Coordinates of C-alpha atoms in Angstrom, one line a residue:
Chain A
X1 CA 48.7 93.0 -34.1
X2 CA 49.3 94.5 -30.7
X3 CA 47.2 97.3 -29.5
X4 CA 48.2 98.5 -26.5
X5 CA 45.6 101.5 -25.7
X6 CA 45.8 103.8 -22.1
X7 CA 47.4 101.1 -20.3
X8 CA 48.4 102.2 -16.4
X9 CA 49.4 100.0 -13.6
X10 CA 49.3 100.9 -10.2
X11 CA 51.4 99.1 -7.0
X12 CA 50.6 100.5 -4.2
X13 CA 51.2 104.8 -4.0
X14 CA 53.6 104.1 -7.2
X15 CA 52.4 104.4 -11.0
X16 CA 54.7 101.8 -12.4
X17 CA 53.1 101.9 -16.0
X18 CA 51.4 105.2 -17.2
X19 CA 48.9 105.9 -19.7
X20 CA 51.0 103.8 -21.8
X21 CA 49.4 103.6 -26.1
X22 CA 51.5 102.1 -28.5
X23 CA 50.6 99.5 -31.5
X24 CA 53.0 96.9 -33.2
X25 CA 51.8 95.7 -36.6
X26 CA 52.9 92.5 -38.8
X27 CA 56.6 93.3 -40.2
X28 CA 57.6 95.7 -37.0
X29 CA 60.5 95.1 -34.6
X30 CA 59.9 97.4 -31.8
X31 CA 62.4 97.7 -29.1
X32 CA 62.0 98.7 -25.9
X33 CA 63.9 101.0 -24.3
X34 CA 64.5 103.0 -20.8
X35 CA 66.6 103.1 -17.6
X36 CA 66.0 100.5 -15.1
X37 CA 62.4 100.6 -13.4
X38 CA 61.0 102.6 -16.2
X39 CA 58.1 99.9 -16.5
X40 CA 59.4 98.0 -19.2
X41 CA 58.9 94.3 -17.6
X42 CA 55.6 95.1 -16.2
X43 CA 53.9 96.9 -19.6
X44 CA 55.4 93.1 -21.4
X45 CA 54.0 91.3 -18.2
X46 CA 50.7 93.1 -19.2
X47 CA 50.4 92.4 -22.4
X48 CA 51.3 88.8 -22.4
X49 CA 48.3 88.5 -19.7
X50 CA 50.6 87.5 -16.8
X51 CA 49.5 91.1 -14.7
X52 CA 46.3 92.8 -15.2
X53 CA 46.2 96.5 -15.9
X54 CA 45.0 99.1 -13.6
X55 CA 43.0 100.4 -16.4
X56 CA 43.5 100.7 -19.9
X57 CA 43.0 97.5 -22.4
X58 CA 45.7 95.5 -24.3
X59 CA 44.7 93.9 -27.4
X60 CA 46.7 90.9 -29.3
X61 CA 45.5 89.9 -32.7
X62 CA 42.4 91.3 -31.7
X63 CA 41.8 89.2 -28.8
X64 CA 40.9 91.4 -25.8
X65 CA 44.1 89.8 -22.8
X66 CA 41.9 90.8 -20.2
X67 CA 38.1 89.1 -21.5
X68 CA 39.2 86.4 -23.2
X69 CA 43.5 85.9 -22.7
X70 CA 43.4 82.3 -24.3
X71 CA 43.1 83.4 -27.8
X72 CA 45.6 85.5 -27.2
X73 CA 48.3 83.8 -25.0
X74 CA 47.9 81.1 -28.0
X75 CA 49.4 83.7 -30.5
X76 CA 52.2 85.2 -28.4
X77 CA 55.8 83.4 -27.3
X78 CA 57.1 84.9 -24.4
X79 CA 60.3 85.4 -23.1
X80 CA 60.3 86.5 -19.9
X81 CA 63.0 88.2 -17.6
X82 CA 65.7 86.1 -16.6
X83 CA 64.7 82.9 -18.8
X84 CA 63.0 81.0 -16.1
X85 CA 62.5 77.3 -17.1
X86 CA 62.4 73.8 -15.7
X87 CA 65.6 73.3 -14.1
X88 CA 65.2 70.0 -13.1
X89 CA 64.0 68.9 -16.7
X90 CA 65.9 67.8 -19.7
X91 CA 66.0 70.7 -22.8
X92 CA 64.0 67.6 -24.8
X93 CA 61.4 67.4 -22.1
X94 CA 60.8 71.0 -21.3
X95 CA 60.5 71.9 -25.3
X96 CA 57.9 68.6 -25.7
X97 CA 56.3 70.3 -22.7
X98 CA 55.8 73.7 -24.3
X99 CA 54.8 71.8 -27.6
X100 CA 52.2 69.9 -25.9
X101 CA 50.6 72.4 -23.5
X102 CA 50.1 74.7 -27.4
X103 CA 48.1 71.9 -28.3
X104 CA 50.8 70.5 -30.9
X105 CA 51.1 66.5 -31.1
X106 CA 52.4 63.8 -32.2
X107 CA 54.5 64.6 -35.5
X108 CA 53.6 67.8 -35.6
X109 CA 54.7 68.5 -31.9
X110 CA 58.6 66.6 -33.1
X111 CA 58.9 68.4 -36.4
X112 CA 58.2 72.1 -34.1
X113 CA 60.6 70.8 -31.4
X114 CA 63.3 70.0 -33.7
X115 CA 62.4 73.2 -35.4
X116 CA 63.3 75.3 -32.2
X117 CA 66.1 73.0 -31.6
X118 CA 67.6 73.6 -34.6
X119 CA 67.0 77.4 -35.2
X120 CA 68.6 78.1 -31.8
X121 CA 71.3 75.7 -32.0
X122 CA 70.7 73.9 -28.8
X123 CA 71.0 69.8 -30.6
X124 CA 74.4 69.2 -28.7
X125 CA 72.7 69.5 -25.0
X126 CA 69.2 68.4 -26.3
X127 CA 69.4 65.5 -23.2
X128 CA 71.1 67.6 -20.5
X129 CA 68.9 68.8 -17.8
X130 CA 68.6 72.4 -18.0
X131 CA 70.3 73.3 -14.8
X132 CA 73.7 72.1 -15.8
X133 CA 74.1 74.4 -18.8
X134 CA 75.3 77.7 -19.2
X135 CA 73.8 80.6 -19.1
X136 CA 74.0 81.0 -22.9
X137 CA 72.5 77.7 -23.4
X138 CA 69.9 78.5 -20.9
X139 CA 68.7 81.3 -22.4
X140 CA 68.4 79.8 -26.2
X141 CA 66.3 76.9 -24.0
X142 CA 63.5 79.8 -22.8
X143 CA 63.6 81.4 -26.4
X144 CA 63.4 77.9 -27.9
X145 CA 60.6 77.5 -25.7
X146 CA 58.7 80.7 -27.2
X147 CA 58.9 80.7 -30.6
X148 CA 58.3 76.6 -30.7
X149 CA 54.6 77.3 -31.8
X150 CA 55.5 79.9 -34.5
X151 CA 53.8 82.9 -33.5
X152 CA 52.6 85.6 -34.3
X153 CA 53.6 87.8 -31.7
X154 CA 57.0 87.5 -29.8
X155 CA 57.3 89.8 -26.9
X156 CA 61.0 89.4 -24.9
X157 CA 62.2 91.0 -21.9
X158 CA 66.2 91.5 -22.6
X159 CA 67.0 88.3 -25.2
X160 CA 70.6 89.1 -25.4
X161 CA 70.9 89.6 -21.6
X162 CA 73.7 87.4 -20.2
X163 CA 75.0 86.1 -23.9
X164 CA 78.8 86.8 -25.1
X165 CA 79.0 89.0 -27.9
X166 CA 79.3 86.2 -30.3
X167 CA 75.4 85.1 -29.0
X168 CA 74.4 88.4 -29.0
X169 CA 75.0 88.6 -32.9
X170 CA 73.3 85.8 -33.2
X171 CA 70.1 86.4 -31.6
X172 CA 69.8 89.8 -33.1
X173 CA 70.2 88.1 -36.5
X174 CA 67.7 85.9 -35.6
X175 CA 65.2 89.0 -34.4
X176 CA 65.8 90.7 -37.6
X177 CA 64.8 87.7 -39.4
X178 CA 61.6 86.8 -37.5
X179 CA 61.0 90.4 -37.7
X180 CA 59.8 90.2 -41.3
X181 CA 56.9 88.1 -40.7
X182 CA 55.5 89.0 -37.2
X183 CA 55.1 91.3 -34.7
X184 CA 58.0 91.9 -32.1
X185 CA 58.8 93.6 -29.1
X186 CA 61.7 93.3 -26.8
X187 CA 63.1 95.0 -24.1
X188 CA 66.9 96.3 -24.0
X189 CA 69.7 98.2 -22.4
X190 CA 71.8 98.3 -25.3
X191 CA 71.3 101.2 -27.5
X192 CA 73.7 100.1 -30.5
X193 CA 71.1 96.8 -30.9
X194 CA 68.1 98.9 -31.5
X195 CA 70.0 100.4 -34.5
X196 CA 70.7 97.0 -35.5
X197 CA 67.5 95.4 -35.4
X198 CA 64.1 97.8 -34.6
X199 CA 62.7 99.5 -37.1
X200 CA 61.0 101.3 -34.3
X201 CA 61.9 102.4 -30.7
X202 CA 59.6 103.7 -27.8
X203 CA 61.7 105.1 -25.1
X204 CA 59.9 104.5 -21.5
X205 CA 60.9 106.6 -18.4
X206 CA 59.3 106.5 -14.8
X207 CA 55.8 104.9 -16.5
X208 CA 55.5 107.3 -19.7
X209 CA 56.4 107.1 -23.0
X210 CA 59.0 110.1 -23.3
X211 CA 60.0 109.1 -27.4
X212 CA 58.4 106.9 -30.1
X213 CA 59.9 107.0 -33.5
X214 CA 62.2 105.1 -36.2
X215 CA 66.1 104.8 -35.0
X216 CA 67.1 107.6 -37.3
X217 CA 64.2 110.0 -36.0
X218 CA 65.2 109.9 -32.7
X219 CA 69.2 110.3 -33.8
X220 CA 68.0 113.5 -35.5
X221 CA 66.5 114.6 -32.3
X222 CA 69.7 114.9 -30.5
X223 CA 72.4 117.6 -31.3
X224 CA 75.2 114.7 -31.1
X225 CA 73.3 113.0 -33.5
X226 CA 74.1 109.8 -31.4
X227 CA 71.1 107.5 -29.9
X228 CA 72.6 107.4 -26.5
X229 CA 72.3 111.1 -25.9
X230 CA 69.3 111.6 -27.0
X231 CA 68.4 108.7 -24.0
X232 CA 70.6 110.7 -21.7
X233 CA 68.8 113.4 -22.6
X234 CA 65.1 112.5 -22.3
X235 CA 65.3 110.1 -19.3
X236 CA 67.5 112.3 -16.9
X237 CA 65.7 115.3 -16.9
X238 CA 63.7 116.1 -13.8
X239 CA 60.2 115.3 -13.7
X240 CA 58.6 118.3 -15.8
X241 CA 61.5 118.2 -18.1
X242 CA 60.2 114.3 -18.7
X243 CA 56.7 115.7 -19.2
X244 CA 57.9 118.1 -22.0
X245 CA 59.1 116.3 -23.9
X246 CA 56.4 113.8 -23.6
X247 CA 54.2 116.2 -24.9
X248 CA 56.6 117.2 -28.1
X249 CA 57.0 114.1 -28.9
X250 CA 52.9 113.4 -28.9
Chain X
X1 CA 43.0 72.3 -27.2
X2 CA 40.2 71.3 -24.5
X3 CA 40.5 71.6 -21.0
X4 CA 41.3 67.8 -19.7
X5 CA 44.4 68.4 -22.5
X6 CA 45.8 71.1 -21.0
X7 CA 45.3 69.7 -17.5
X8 CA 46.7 66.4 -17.8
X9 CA 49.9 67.7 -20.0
X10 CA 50.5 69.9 -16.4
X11 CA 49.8 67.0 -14.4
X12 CA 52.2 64.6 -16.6
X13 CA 55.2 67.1 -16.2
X14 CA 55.0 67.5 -12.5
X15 CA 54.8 64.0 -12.0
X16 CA 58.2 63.5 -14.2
X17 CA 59.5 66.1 -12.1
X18 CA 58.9 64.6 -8.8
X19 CA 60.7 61.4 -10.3
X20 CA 63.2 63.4 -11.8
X21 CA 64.3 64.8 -8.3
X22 CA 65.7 62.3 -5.2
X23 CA 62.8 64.1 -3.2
X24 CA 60.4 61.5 -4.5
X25 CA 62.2 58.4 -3.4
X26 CA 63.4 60.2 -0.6
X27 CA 59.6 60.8 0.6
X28 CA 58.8 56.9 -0.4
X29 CA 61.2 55.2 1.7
X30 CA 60.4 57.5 4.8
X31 CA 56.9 57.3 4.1
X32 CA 57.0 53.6 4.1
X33 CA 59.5 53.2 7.0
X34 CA 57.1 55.5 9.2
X35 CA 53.9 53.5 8.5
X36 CA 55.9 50.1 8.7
X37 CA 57.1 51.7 12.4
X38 CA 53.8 53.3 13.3
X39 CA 51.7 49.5 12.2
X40 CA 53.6 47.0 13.6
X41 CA 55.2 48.9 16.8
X42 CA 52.9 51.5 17.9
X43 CA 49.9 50.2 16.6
X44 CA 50.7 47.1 17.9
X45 CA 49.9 45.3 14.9
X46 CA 50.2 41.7 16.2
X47 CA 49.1 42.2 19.7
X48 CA 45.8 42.8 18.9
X49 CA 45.1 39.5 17.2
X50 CA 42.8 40.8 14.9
X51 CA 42.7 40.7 11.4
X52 CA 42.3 44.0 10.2
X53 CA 44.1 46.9 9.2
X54 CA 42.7 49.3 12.2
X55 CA 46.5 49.7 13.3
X56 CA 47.7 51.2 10.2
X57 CA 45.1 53.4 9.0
X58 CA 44.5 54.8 12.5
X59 CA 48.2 56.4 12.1
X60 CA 47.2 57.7 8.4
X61 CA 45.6 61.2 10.2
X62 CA 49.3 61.8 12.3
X63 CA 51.7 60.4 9.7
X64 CA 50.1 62.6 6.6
X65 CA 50.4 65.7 8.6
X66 CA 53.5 66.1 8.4
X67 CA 54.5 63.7 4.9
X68 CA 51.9 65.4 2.9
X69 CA 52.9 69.1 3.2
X70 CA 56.2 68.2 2.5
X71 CA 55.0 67.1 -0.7
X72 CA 52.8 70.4 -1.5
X73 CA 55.5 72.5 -0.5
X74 CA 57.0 73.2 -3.4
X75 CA 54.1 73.1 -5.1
X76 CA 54.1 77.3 -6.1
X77 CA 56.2 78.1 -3.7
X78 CA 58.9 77.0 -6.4
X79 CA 57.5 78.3 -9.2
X80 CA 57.7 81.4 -7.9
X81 CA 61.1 81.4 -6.3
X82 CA 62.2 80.2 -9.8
X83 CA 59.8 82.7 -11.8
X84 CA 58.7 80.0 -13.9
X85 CA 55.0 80.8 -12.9
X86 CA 55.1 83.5 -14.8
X87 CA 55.9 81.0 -17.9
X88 CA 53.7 79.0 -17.1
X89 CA 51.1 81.7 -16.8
X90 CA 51.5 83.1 -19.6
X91 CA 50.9 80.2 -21.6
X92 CA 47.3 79.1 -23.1
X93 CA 46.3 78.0 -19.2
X94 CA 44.1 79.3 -17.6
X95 CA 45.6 79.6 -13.5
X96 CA 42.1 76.7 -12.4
X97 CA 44.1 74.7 -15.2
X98 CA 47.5 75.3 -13.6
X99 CA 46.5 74.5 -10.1
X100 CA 44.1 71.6 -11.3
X101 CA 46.9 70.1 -13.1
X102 CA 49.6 70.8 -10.5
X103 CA 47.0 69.0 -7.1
X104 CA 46.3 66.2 -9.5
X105 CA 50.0 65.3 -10.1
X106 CA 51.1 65.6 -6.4
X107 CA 47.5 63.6 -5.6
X108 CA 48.6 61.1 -7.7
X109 CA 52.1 60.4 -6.2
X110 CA 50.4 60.1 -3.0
X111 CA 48.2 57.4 -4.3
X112 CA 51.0 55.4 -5.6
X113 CA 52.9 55.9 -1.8
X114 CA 50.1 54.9 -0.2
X115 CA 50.1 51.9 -3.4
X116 CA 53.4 50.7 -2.0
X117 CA 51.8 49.7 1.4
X118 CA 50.3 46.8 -0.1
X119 CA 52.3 44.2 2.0
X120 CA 50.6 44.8 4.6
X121 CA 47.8 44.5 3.0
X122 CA 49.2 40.6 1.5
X123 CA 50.5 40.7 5.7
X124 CA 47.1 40.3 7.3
X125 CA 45.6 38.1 4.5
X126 CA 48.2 35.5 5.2
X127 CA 47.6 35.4 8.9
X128 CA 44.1 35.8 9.2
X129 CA 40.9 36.5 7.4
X130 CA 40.3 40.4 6.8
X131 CA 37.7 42.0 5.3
X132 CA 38.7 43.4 2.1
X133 CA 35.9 45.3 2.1
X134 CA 36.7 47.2 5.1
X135 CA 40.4 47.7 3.9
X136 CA 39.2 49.1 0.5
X137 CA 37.6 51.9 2.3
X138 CA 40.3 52.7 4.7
X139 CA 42.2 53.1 1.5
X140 CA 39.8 55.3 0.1
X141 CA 39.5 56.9 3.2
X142 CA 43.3 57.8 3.5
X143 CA 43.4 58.6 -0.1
X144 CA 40.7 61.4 0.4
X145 CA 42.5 62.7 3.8
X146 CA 45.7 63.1 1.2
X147 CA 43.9 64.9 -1.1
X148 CA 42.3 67.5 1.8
X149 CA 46.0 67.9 3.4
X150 CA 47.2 68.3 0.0
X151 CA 44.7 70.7 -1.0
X152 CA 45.6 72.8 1.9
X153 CA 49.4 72.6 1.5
X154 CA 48.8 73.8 -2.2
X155 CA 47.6 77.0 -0.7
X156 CA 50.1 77.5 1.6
X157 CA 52.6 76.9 -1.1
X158 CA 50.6 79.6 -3.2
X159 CA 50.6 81.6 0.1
X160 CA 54.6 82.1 0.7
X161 CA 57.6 82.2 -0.9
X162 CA 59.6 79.9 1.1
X163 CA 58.8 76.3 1.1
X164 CA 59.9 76.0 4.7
X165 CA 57.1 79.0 5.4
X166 CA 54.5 77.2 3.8
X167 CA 55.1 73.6 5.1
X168 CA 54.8 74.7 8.8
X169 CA 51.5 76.6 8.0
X170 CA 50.3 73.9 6.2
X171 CA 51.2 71.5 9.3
X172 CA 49.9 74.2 11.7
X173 CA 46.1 74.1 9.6
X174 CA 46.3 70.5 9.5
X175 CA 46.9 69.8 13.3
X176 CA 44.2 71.9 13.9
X177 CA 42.0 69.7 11.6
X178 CA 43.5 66.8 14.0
X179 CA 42.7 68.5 17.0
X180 CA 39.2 69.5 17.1
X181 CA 38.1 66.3 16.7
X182 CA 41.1 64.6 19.1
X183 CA 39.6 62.9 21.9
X184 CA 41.5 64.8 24.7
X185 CA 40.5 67.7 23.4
X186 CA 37.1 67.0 22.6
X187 CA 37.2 66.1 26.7
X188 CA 38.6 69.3 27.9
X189 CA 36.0 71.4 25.6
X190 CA 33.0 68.8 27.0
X191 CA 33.8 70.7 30.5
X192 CA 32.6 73.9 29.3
X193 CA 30.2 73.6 26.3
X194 CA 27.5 71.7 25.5
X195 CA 27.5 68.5 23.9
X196 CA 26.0 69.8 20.6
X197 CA 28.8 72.6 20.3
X198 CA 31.4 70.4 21.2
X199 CA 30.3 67.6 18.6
X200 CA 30.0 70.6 16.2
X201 CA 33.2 71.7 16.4
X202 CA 34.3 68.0 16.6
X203 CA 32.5 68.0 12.9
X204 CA 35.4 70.3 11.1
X205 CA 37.8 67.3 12.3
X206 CA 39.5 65.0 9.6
X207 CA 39.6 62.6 12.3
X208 CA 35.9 62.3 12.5
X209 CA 35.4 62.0 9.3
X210 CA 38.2 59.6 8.7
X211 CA 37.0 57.2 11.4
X212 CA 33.9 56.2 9.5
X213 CA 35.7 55.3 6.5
X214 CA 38.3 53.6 8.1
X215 CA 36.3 51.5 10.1
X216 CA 34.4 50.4 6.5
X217 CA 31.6 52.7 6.8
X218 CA 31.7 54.8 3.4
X219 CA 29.2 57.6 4.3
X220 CA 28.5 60.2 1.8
X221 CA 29.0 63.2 4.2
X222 CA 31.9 62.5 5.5
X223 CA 33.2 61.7 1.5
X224 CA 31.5 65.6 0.7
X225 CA 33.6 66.9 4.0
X226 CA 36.5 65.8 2.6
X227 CA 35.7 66.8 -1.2
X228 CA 34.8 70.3 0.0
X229 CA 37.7 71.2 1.9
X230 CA 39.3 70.2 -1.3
X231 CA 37.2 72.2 -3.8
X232 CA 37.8 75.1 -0.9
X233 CA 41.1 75.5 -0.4
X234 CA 41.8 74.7 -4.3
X235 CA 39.5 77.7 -4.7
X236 CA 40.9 79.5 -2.1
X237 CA 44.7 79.5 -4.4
X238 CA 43.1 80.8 -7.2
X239 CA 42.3 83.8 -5.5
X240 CA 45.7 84.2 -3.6
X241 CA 47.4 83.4 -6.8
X242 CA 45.2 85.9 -8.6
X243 CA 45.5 88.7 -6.0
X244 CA 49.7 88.2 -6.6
X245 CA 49.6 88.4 -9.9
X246 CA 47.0 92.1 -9.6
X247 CA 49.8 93.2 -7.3

């Protein structure tokens, strides 16, 4: 459902996103994994049609993002970076927004609000504007906000960045979940959570896709056996060491 | 969804967030004071024993120049402080939608400040006998110098990060809208041009344009003047917002 085909993305003298080919089918949680700056935000801010590529194409239910990105920004929720929302706005307000502006009204646009509402917990500050909350709360508002039109595709920069461990479990349960009928990717530092929810991982480092496999493949890759050392591994080598092992893994 | 949907959705949110913030009765009550203060004392309202509303409207040019960027300000400038633009960007819009939807909203606000002046309007009708034709227009006419001022200050806001940043170029374009067509200036550049270059230059001026309308005189170039500075500078923040986004 996402095809993501020799996608690069250039600022300036500095290749942020590199030849970049992946696809995520129906049923697949992806996760998203490198060191800070690898070019995880910008390949999501690609393929949810915020930033153009450089070159290369990035397809979504078929729908080329950079021809034609309406039929395709209607099929994705997005969570972006940081949770950015409506501050002055109340959580009611900002959720009838999203509802509306996806072309859902009247009944149908309560019965999806309530829906979100409910499936991220957020009825007991449902009237608060959104900049008194917490952090936690903020967060479940932006992710409310993304899967209020029940989409197919769910892309999310860190979702359990900034939520106690409590929220954590919560949201990965609520990944896994989704996971079985669409098409997920999300971005995350914390190796233990791709165990616990993707069934597949790419590992990104300086632009390039170093690994791509199932948890347990990559495990088997390092001697340890662990996840974490086989990230260690791959995304501190030097430069030709990261090109190496690009190419065994391709 | 069609266009006007998605459009008017944007434009009903900003709206509720201008009313949601003390900015918005904030900018009323100054607004009001300053055309109450410019009218009656400046313009000397009652001292010309006229009835008309030449005294008010002839401020509209000075007091919008600085009232009217403060309203576009924060336009993009806070989306993109806040990082909601790329939310809102992301979402089945296209970005002529988002900056359609976000100039009609603050356009609106202005028409219901400039709504709030009707006492004066009630003012001159109880002294004398007006003509509400003339009045009209001026309305129309200040209502269309909002729009062009706003237009501009939307690109500004698209323009920099910092509200602050984009107010004082958005005051800077807009004075020297004022000022080419400002009659001491207009003097000093009869000295050493031409009459034809001088009224030529005088031709880019809102004031010029504005005069016309305010005196009751609706003339359909100086209503395309101010429509296409509009339709330009609301062009013009598609590409800047564009360009940002390309990187």
């Amino acid at each position: 459902m996402i095809k993501v085909e020799n996608l690069t993305k250039v600022f300036g003298a500095k290749r942020a996103v590199d030849d970049v080919s992946f696809e995520v089918s129906k049923g697949e949680v992806l996760g998203f994994l490198g060191p800070n700056g690898a070019g995880k935000s910008t390949t999501m801010r690609m393929i949810t049609g915020f930033i153009p590529p450089t070159s290369g194409k990035v397809s979504v239910c078929g729908f080329d993002m950079a021809e034609d990105p309406l039929p395709g920004k209607r099929r994705i929720g997005y969570l972006p970076e940081a949770a950015p929302s409506y501050q002055e706005m109340t959580v009611r307000s900002f959720l009838n927004f999203a509802a509306e502006i996806r072309g859902l009204r009247g009944d149908e646009r309560t019965r999806a609000v309530w829906r979100a509402v409910e499936t991220c917990s957020l009825e007991s500050v449902i009237n608060q504007s959104i900049e008194t909350l917490s952090k936690g709360f903020r967060h479940r508002t932006c992710f409310a906000q993304a899967i209020i039109h029940d989409p197919e595709v769910l892309v999310m920069d860190e979702p359990t960045d900034g939520l106690d461990p409590n929220q954590k479990h919560e949201a990965r349960t609520l990944i896994r979940r989704m996971g079985e009928s669409k098409a997920i990717i999300f971005s995350t530092h914390i190796l233990e959570e791709v165990e616990a929810v993707c069934t597949r991982a790419i590992i990104i480092d300086r632009g390039r896709i170093v690994a791509n496999g199932t948890p347990d493949e990559l495990k088997a890759r390092s001697e340890t056996g662990r996840l974490d050392d086989f990230f260690r591994a791959i995304t501190l080598s030097d430069t030709a060491g990261a090109a190496n092992s690009a190419k065994e893994v391709a | 969804m069609n266009s006007w949907a998605v459009i008017c959705t944007i434009t009903r949110r900003e709206i509720a967030a201008y009313f949601e913030s003390p900015l918005a009765y904030v900018f009323l009550v100054i607004y009001l004071l300053l055309a109450g203060v410019f009218t009656f004392v400046f313009g000397g309202f009652f001292e010309r024993s006229e009835a008309s509303l030449g005294s008010f409207f002839g401020w509209m040019p000075w007091l919008f120049l600085f009232l009217v960027p403060a309203v576009g300000m924060r336009l993009w400038a806070d989306e993109r402080r806040l990082g909601t633009i790329e939310l809102l960007l992301t979402l089945p819009v296209t970005t002529a939608q988002a900056i359609l939807g976000k100039f009609l909203a603050s356009w609106l606000f202005l028409a219901i400040a400039l709504a709030f002046t009707f006492p004066v309007v009630i003012t001159v009708n109880v002294l004398g006998e007006p003509d509400n034709g003339v009045i009209a227009c001026g309305y129309l006419g200040s209502l269309l110098l909002a729009g062009a001022y706003l237009a501009l200050s939307c690109m500004t806001s698209a323009l920099a990060r910092s509200q602050v940043v984009s107010f004082i170029i958005a005051v800077m374009l807009g004075l020297i809208l004022i000022l080419v067509g400002f009659n001491p200036v207009t003097d000093i550049l009869a000295r050493w041009a031409s009459p034809a270059v001088v009224e030529a230059i005088a031709g880019f001026s809102v004031l010029t344009h504005f005069d016309g309308l305010q005196k009751g005189v609706i003339d359909t170039r100086d209503v395309l003047y101010f429509v296409s500075l509009m339709v330009f500078a609301l062009f013009t923040t598609d590409v800047i917002i564009r360009s940002h986004r390309a990187g």
